[in-house]
PDB file of C-alpha atoms in Angstrom:
ATOM      1  CA  MET A  29      93.099 108.427  72.034  1.00 50.00           C
ATOM      2  CA  THR A  30      90.831 105.739  70.588  1.00 57.00           C
ATOM      3  CA  THR A  31      91.227 102.191  71.884  1.00 60.00           C
ATOM      4  CA  ASN A  32      90.238  99.343  69.609  1.00 64.00           C
ATOM      5  CA  ILE A  33      88.658  96.479  71.517  1.00 60.00           C
ATOM      6  CA  ILE A  34      89.667  93.164  70.000  1.00 59.00           C
ATOM      7  CA  LYS A  35      88.406  89.810  71.191  1.00 61.00           C
ATOM      8  CA  ASP A  36      90.865  88.473  73.752  1.00 59.00           C
ATOM      9  CA  VAL A  37      90.815  85.085  72.082  1.00 63.00           C
ATOM     10  CA  GLU A  38      92.967  86.552  69.317  1.00 75.00           C
ATOM     11  CA  MET A  39      95.744  87.238  71.861  1.00 87.00           C
ATOM     12  CA  TRP A  40      97.060  90.220  69.920  1.00 90.00           C
ATOM     13  CA  TYR A  41      99.375  90.908  72.876  1.00 93.00           C
ATOM     14  CA  TRP A  42     101.195  87.580  72.605  1.00 95.00           C
ATOM     15  CA  PRO A  43     104.022  87.598  69.989  1.00 94.00           C
ATOM     16  CA  GLU A  44     103.835  85.100  67.153  1.00 93.00           C
ATOM     17  CA  LYS A  45     107.324  83.765  67.880  1.00 95.00           C
ATOM     18  CA  ALA A  46     106.377  83.160  71.511  1.00 96.00           C
ATOM     19  CA  ARG A  47     103.527  80.889  70.445  1.00 94.00           C
ATOM     20  CA  SER A  48     105.929  78.418  68.893  1.00 94.00           C
ATOM     21  CA  ALA A  49     108.926  78.966  71.207  1.00 96.00           C
ATOM     22  CA  LYS A  50     110.228  75.559  72.303  1.00 96.00           C
ATOM     23  CA  TYR A  51     112.258  76.743  75.270  1.00 97.00           C
ATOM     24  CA  LEU A  52     110.035  79.388  76.840  1.00 98.00           C
ATOM     25  CA  PRO A  53     109.652  78.338  80.485  1.00 98.00           C
ATOM     26  CA  THR A  54     106.365  77.648  82.219  1.00 98.00           C
ATOM     27  CA  PHE A  55     105.891  77.330  85.972  1.00 98.00           C
ATOM     28  CA  TRP A  56     103.862  75.232  88.396  1.00 98.00           C
ATOM     29  CA  VAL A  57     103.003  77.074  91.613  1.00 98.00           C
ATOM     30  CA  HIS A  58     101.526  76.047  94.958  1.00 98.00           C
ATOM     31  CA  ASP A  59      99.415  78.452  97.017  1.00 98.00           C
ATOM     32  CA  THR A  60      96.879  78.398  99.814  1.00 97.00           C
ATOM     33  CA  GLU A  61      93.174  77.903  99.231  1.00 96.00           C
ATOM     34  CA  SER A  62      91.635  80.957 100.935  1.00 96.00           C
ATOM     35  CA  SER A  63      92.258  84.240 102.766  1.00 96.00           C
ATOM     36  CA  HIS A  64      92.975  82.293 105.984  1.00 95.00           C
ATOM     37  CA  GLY A  65      93.510  78.924 104.415  1.00 94.00           C
ATOM     38  CA  ARG A  66      95.536  75.801 104.269  1.00 96.00           C
ATOM     39  CA  TYR A  67      97.711  74.774 101.398  1.00 97.00           C
ATOM     40  CA  ALA A  68      95.675  73.923  98.321  1.00 97.00           C
ATOM     41  CA  ASN A  69      95.687  70.291  97.227  1.00 96.00           C
ATOM     42  CA  HIS A  70      96.745  71.113  93.685  1.00 97.00           C
ATOM     43  CA  ALA A  71      99.268  73.251  91.839  1.00 98.00           C
ATOM     44  CA  LYS A  72      98.527  75.769  89.082  1.00 97.00           C
ATOM     45  CA  LEU A  73     100.282  76.314  85.764  1.00 98.00           C
ATOM     46  CA  ILE A  74     101.611  79.794  84.973  1.00 98.00           C
ATOM     47  CA  THR A  75     102.614  80.658  81.419  1.00 98.00           C
ATOM     48  CA  GLY A  76     104.080  83.677  79.722  1.00 97.00           C
ATOM     49  CA  ILE A  77     100.582  84.751  78.709  1.00 97.00           C
ATOM     50  CA  ASP A  78      99.592  84.999  82.367  1.00 97.00           C
ATOM     51  CA  LEU A  79     102.602  87.198  83.039  1.00 98.00           C
ATOM     52  CA  VAL A  80     101.801  89.471  80.088  1.00 97.00           C
ATOM     53  CA  LYS A  81      98.278  89.963  81.367  1.00 96.00           C
ATOM     54  CA  PHE A  82      99.637  90.886  84.790  1.00 97.00           C
ATOM     55  CA  HIS A  83     102.484  93.095  83.575  1.00 98.00           C
ATOM     56  CA  GLY A  84     100.709  94.715  80.646  1.00 96.00           C
ATOM     57  CA  HIS A  85     102.828  93.817  77.620  1.00 96.00           C
ATOM     58  CA  ALA A  86     105.257  91.294  76.167  1.00 97.00           C
ATOM     59  CA  CYS A  87     108.603  93.096  76.273  1.00 96.00           C
ATOM     60  CA  ASP A  88     112.248  92.074  76.348  1.00 97.00           C
ATOM     61  CA  GLY A  89     112.393  92.696  80.100  1.00 97.00           C
ATOM     62  CA  LEU A  90     109.468  90.377  80.734  1.00 98.00           C
ATOM     63  CA  PHE A  91     110.975  87.537  78.716  1.00 98.00           C
ATOM     64  CA  ARG A  92     114.423  88.036  80.240  1.00 98.00           C
ATOM     65  CA  GLY A  93     112.846  87.872  83.684  1.00 98.00           C
ATOM     66  CA  ILE A  94     110.994  84.665  82.803  1.00 98.00           C
ATOM     67  CA  TYR A  95     114.182  83.030  81.571  1.00 98.00           C
ATOM     68  CA  ALA A  96     116.181  84.147  84.613  1.00 98.00           C
ATOM     69  CA  MET A  97     113.522  83.101  87.116  1.00 98.00           C
ATOM     70  CA  SER A  98     113.258  79.641  85.594  1.00 98.00           C
ATOM     71  CA  GLN A  99     116.911  78.959  86.367  1.00 98.00           C
ATOM     72  CA  ALA A 100     116.770  80.206  89.940  1.00 98.00           C
ATOM     73  CA  LEU A 101     113.521  78.535  90.925  1.00 98.00           C
ATOM     74  CA  LYS A 102     114.500  75.097  89.704  1.00 97.00           C
ATOM     75  CA  ILE A 103     117.348  75.133  92.242  1.00 98.00           C
ATOM     76  CA  LEU A 104     115.030  76.139  95.077  1.00 98.00           C
ATOM     77  CA  PHE A 105     112.316  73.649  94.087  1.00 98.00           C
ATOM     78  CA  GLU A 106     113.782  70.483  92.650  1.00 96.00           C
ATOM     79  CA  ASP A 107     110.352  68.893  92.302  1.00 96.00           C
ATOM     80  CA  GLY A 108     109.289  71.726  89.991  1.00 96.00           C
ATOM     81  CA  ILE A 109     106.472  73.001  92.236  1.00 98.00           C
ATOM     82  CA  ILE A 110     107.093  76.584  93.412  1.00 98.00           C
ATOM     83  CA  ASP A 111     105.760  77.413  96.879  1.00 98.00           C
ATOM     84  CA  ARG A 112     104.607  81.025  96.549  1.00 98.00           C
ATOM     85  CA  THR A 113     103.981  81.242 100.298  1.00 98.00           C
ATOM     86  CA  ASP A 114     107.660  80.780 101.165  1.00 98.00           C
ATOM     87  CA  LEU A 115     109.716  83.160  99.027  1.00 98.00           C
ATOM     88  CA  ARG A 116     111.186  86.633  99.052  1.00 98.00           C
ATOM     89  CA  PHE A 117     113.252  88.294  96.369  1.00 98.00           C
ATOM     90  CA  ILE A 118     115.274  91.298  95.303  1.00 98.00           C
ATOM     91  CA  SER A 119     115.815  92.734  91.828  1.00 98.00           C
ATOM     92  CA  ARG A 120     116.696  96.077  90.383  1.00 96.00           C
ATOM     93  CA  ASN A 121     113.857  98.572  90.251  1.00 96.00           C
ATOM     94  CA  SER A 122     112.616  97.506  86.834  1.00 95.00           C
ATOM     95  CA  PRO A 123     108.862  97.352  86.127  1.00 96.00           C
ATOM     96  CA  CYS A 124     109.379  94.204  84.090  1.00 97.00           C
ATOM     97  CA  LEU A 125     111.734  92.289  86.368  1.00 98.00           C
ATOM     98  CA  GLY A 126     109.853  93.318  89.487  1.00 98.00           C
ATOM     99  CA  ASP A 127     106.513  92.173  88.101  1.00 98.00           C
ATOM    100  CA  VAL A 128     107.863  88.806  86.962  1.00 98.00           C
ATOM    101  CA  GLY A 129     109.486  88.306  90.338  1.00 98.00           C
ATOM    102  CA  ALA A 130     106.365  89.256  92.287  1.00 98.00           C
ATOM    103  CA  TYR A 131     104.044  87.066  90.199  1.00 98.00           C
ATOM    104  CA  LEU A 132     106.224  83.959  90.325  1.00 98.00           C
ATOM    105  CA  THR A 133     107.380  84.183  93.961  1.00 98.00           C
ATOM    106  CA  GLY A 134     104.443  85.868  95.680  1.00 98.00           C
ATOM    107  CA  GLY A 135     106.843  88.464  97.068  1.00 98.00           C
ATOM    108  CA  ARG A 136     105.377  91.930  97.656  1.00 97.00           C
ATOM    109  CA  VAL A 137     106.760  95.107  99.155  1.00 97.00           C
ATOM    110  CA  ARG A 138     103.799  95.498 101.491  1.00 97.00           C
ATOM    111  CA  PHE A 139     104.576  92.144 103.124  1.00 97.00           C
ATOM    112  CA  GLY A 140     108.314  92.739 103.322  1.00 97.00           C
ATOM    113  CA  THR A 141     109.145  90.043 100.770  1.00 98.00           C
ATOM    114  CA  GLN A 142     110.118  92.200  97.782  1.00 98.00           C
ATOM    115  CA  ASP A 143     112.898  94.764  97.634  1.00 97.00           C
ATOM    116  CA  VAL A 144     115.178  96.483  95.112  1.00 97.00           C
ATOM    117  CA  LEU A 145     118.855  97.259  94.822  1.00 96.00           C
ATOM    118  CA  SER A 146     120.466  99.824  92.545  1.00 93.00           C
ATOM    119  CA  ARG A 147     122.466  97.354  90.496  1.00 94.00           C
ATOM    120  CA  PRO A 148     122.354  97.256  86.693  1.00 93.00           C
ATOM    121  CA  GLY A 149     121.460  94.305  84.533  1.00 95.00           C
ATOM    122  CA  VAL A 150     119.093  91.368  84.742  1.00 98.00           C
ATOM    123  CA  TRP A 151     119.454  89.487  88.003  1.00 98.00           C
ATOM    124  CA  TYR A 152     117.481  88.179  90.963  1.00 98.00           C
ATOM    125  CA  ILE A 153     118.299  87.142  94.508  1.00 98.00           C
ATOM    126  CA  ILE A 154     115.617  84.760  95.773  1.00 98.00           C
ATOM    127  CA  GLN A 155     115.348  83.103  99.159  1.00 98.00           C
ATOM    128  CA  ARG A 156     113.256  80.211 100.385  1.00 98.00           C
ATOM    129  CA  ILE A 157     112.313  81.681 103.743  1.00 97.00           C
ATOM    130  CA  SER A 158     111.717  78.437 105.665  1.00 96.00           C
ATOM    131  CA  SER A 159     115.149  76.998 104.852  1.00 96.00           C
ATOM    132  CA  GLY A 160     117.163  80.162 104.270  1.00 96.00           C
ATOM    133  CA  VAL A 161     118.469  78.718 100.992  1.00 97.00           C
ATOM    134  CA  THR A 162     119.222  81.637  98.691  1.00 98.00           C
ATOM    135  CA  VAL A 163     119.880  81.668  94.956  1.00 98.00           C
ATOM    136  CA  GLU A 164     121.282  84.387  92.727  1.00 98.00           C
ATOM    137  CA  VAL A 165     120.696  84.331  88.978  1.00 98.00           C
ATOM    138  CA  ILE A 166     122.361  86.618  86.455  1.00 98.00           C
ATOM    139  CA  GLU A 167     122.159  87.169  82.729  1.00 98.00           C
ATOM    140  CA  GLU A 168     125.255  86.490  80.652  1.00 98.00           C
ATOM    141  CA  GLU A 169     127.203  89.689  80.111  1.00 96.00           C
ATOM    142  CA  GLY A 170     126.872  90.910  76.534  1.00 96.00           C
ATOM    143  CA  PHE A 171     123.871  88.742  75.676  1.00 98.00           C
ATOM    144  CA  PHE A 172     121.567  91.751  75.563  1.00 97.00           C
ATOM    145  CA  PRO A 173     122.716  93.981  72.659  1.00 96.00           C
ATOM    146  CA  SER A 174     124.553  97.194  73.481  1.00 95.00           C
ATOM    147  CA  GLU A 175     122.659  98.833  70.593  1.00 95.00           C
ATOM    148  CA  ILE A 176     119.417  98.495  72.544  1.00 95.00           C
ATOM    149  CA  VAL A 177     120.991  99.736  75.759  1.00 94.00           C
ATOM    150  CA  ASP A 178     122.349 102.780  73.923  1.00 94.00           C
ATOM    151  CA  LYS A 179     118.996 103.582  72.327  1.00 93.00           C
ATOM    152  CA  GLU A 180     117.199 103.273  75.666  1.00 92.00           C
ATOM    153  CA  ALA A 181     119.634 105.778  77.161  1.00 91.00           C
ATOM    154  CA  GLN A 182     119.287 108.031  74.127  1.00 92.00           C
ATOM    155  CA  LEU A 183     115.512 108.012  74.441  1.00 89.00           C
ATOM    156  CA  SER A 184     115.582 109.070  78.085  1.00 85.00           C
ATOM    157  CA  ASN A 185     117.668 112.138  77.160  1.00 85.00           C
ATOM    158  CA  MET A 186     115.652 113.275  74.149  1.00 77.00           C
ATOM    159  CA  THR A 187     113.417 116.359  74.169  1.00 78.00           C
ATOM    160  CA  ASP A 188     112.268 116.692  70.563  1.00 76.00           C
ATOM    161  CA  GLY A 189     108.787 115.206  70.230  1.00 82.00           C
ATOM    162  CA  ASP A 190     109.015 113.956  66.641  1.00 86.00           C
ATOM    163  CA  GLU A 191     112.440 112.415  67.076  1.00 89.00           C
ATOM    164  CA  LYS A 192     111.376 110.800  70.322  1.00 88.00           C
ATOM    165  CA  ALA A 193     108.305 109.271  68.656  1.00 92.00           C
ATOM    166  CA  GLN A 194     110.455 107.833  65.872  1.00 92.00           C
ATOM    167  CA  LEU A 195     112.924 106.385  68.372  1.00 93.00           C
ATOM    168  CA  VAL A 196     110.160 104.799  70.458  1.00 94.00           C
ATOM    169  CA  THR A 197     108.997 102.983  67.330  1.00 94.00           C
ATOM    170  CA  LYS A 198     112.527 101.966  66.351  1.00 95.00           C
ATOM    171  CA  LEU A 199     113.399 100.816  69.860  1.00 95.00           C
ATOM    172  CA  LYS A 200     110.392  98.531  70.147  1.00 95.00           C
ATOM    173  CA  SER A 201     111.179  97.038  66.760  1.00 96.00           C
ATOM    174  CA  ILE A 202     114.753  96.087  67.632  1.00 97.00           C
ATOM    175  CA  GLN A 203     113.735  94.865  71.087  1.00 97.00           C
ATOM    176  CA  ASP A 204     111.091  92.596  69.549  1.00 97.00           C
ATOM    177  CA  GLN A 205     113.554  91.322  66.939  1.00 97.00           C
ATOM    178  CA  TRP A 206     116.068  90.417  69.627  1.00 98.00           C
ATOM    179  CA  VAL A 207     113.462  88.577  71.673  1.00 98.00           C
ATOM    180  CA  ALA A 208     112.223  86.633  68.640  1.00 97.00           C
ATOM    181  CA  ASN A 209     115.570  85.801  67.050  1.00 97.00           C
ATOM    182  CA  SER A 210     117.949  85.525  70.011  1.00 98.00           C
ATOM    183  CA  LEU A 211     116.188  84.972  73.315  1.00 98.00           C
ATOM    184  CA  LEU A 212     113.292  82.729  72.304  1.00 98.00           C
ATOM    185  CA  THR A 213     115.525  80.511  70.176  1.00 97.00           C
ATOM    186  CA  SER A 214     117.829  79.744  73.110  1.00 98.00           C
ATOM    187  CA  HIS A 215     117.671  77.498  76.161  1.00 98.00           C
ATOM    188  CA  PRO A 216     117.415  79.409  79.461  1.00 98.00           C
ATOM    189  CA  GLU A 217     120.595  77.772  80.737  1.00 98.00           C
ATOM    190  CA  ASP A 218     122.545  79.102  77.744  1.00 98.00           C
ATOM    191  CA  HIS A 219     122.509  82.687  78.991  1.00 98.00           C
ATOM    192  CA  TYR A 220     121.135  82.703  82.558  1.00 98.00           C
ATOM    193  CA  PHE A 221     123.228  81.291  85.358  1.00 98.00           C
ATOM    194  CA  ALA A 222     122.036  80.542  88.884  1.00 98.00           C
ATOM    195  CA  LYS A 223     123.876  79.447  92.017  1.00 98.00           C
ATOM    196  CA  LYS A 224     123.330  79.222  95.753  1.00 98.00           C
ATOM    197  CA  VAL A 225     124.723  82.211  97.658  1.00 98.00           C
ATOM    198  CA  PHE A 226     124.735  83.687 101.147  1.00 97.00           C
ATOM    199  CA  PHE A 227     122.757  86.900 101.341  1.00 95.00           C
ATOM    200  CA  ASN A 228     121.539  88.774 104.388  1.00 93.00           C
ATOM    201  CA  PHE A 229     118.006  89.954 103.700  1.00 94.00           C
ATOM    202  CA  GLY A 230     117.322  93.075 105.711  1.00 92.00           C
ATOM    203  CA  GLU A 231     114.009  94.685 106.574  1.00 93.00           C
ATOM    204  CA  VAL A 232     112.228  96.205 103.592  1.00 95.00           C
ATOM    205  CA  PRO A 233     111.975  99.958 104.295  1.00 93.00           C
ATOM    206  CA  TYR A 234     108.235 100.341 103.852  1.00 93.00           C
ATOM    207  CA  ALA A 235     106.286 101.834 106.715  1.00 93.00           C
ATOM    208  CA  ASN A 236     102.899 100.368 105.784  1.00 95.00           C
ATOM    209  CA  GLN A 237     103.799  96.682 105.913  1.00 94.00           C
ATOM    210  CA  GLY A 238     101.019  94.317 106.873  1.00 94.00           C
ATOM    211  CA  SER A 239     100.597  90.687 107.817  1.00 92.00           C
ATOM    212  CA  ARG A 240      99.938  88.233 105.035  1.00 93.00           C
ATOM    213  CA  THR A 241      96.991  86.384 106.540  1.00 93.00           C
ATOM    214  CA  ASP A 242      96.496  84.057 103.588  1.00 94.00           C
ATOM    215  CA  ILE A 243      99.580  82.000 104.509  1.00 95.00           C
ATOM    216  CA  ILE A 244      99.806  82.007 108.308  1.00 92.00           C
ATOM    217  CA  TYR A 245      97.502  78.968 108.654  1.00 91.00           C
ATOM    218  CA  LYS A 246      98.859  77.033 105.703  1.00 96.00           C
ATOM    219  CA  GLU A 247     100.190  74.117 107.759  1.00 94.00           C
ATOM    220  CA  ILE A 248      97.028  73.503 109.827  1.00 91.00           C
ATOM    221  CA  PRO A 249      95.790  69.948 109.168  1.00 89.00           C
ATOM    222  CA  GLU A 250      92.259  69.258 108.046  1.00 85.00           C
TER     223      GLU A 250
END
């Protein structure tokens, strides 16, 4: 396979409709300043472009995760500054939803702050560890087209190479159309609903968990 290298400044990976989307959320995050450091004095801005670079592509799952996360995090952080040292989350085992969740919350499996549940749909359960306040956010039922869901299932069951190639092309086209014409033209609160819930976070079943040293000294004064 030949890969064409295009100057990053052209942002070929960022959809045209996303560039002018009025309601696409952005996020301010607060982190520590070093591997054994205190809280930084300033916040950082995260945009959809940052998430695409981390995840690998701009897909419907990525944008749905961004929209959902925006609704949950604004309940946990009323001042709009997300503390990525103080969160853990659960989603279904989706590459897209998991990556959005990890990037925006700082939750990772290896630190016991990211887990999955076998539950369909777009949703997150996010907890602010220090306070125990927990928020669940879900996507409105029926917002994501059943046609896309059906084609995704059809693709996973196909064996013919030519037909599968055609369906991969068709599927991406209708996914992109839905993102451009339905998701990006809507407000996050129109289709993603968040509320405080009680949820008992158990231990993440990962034997190689380590200590996250970049946050354990965050409160030490200068």
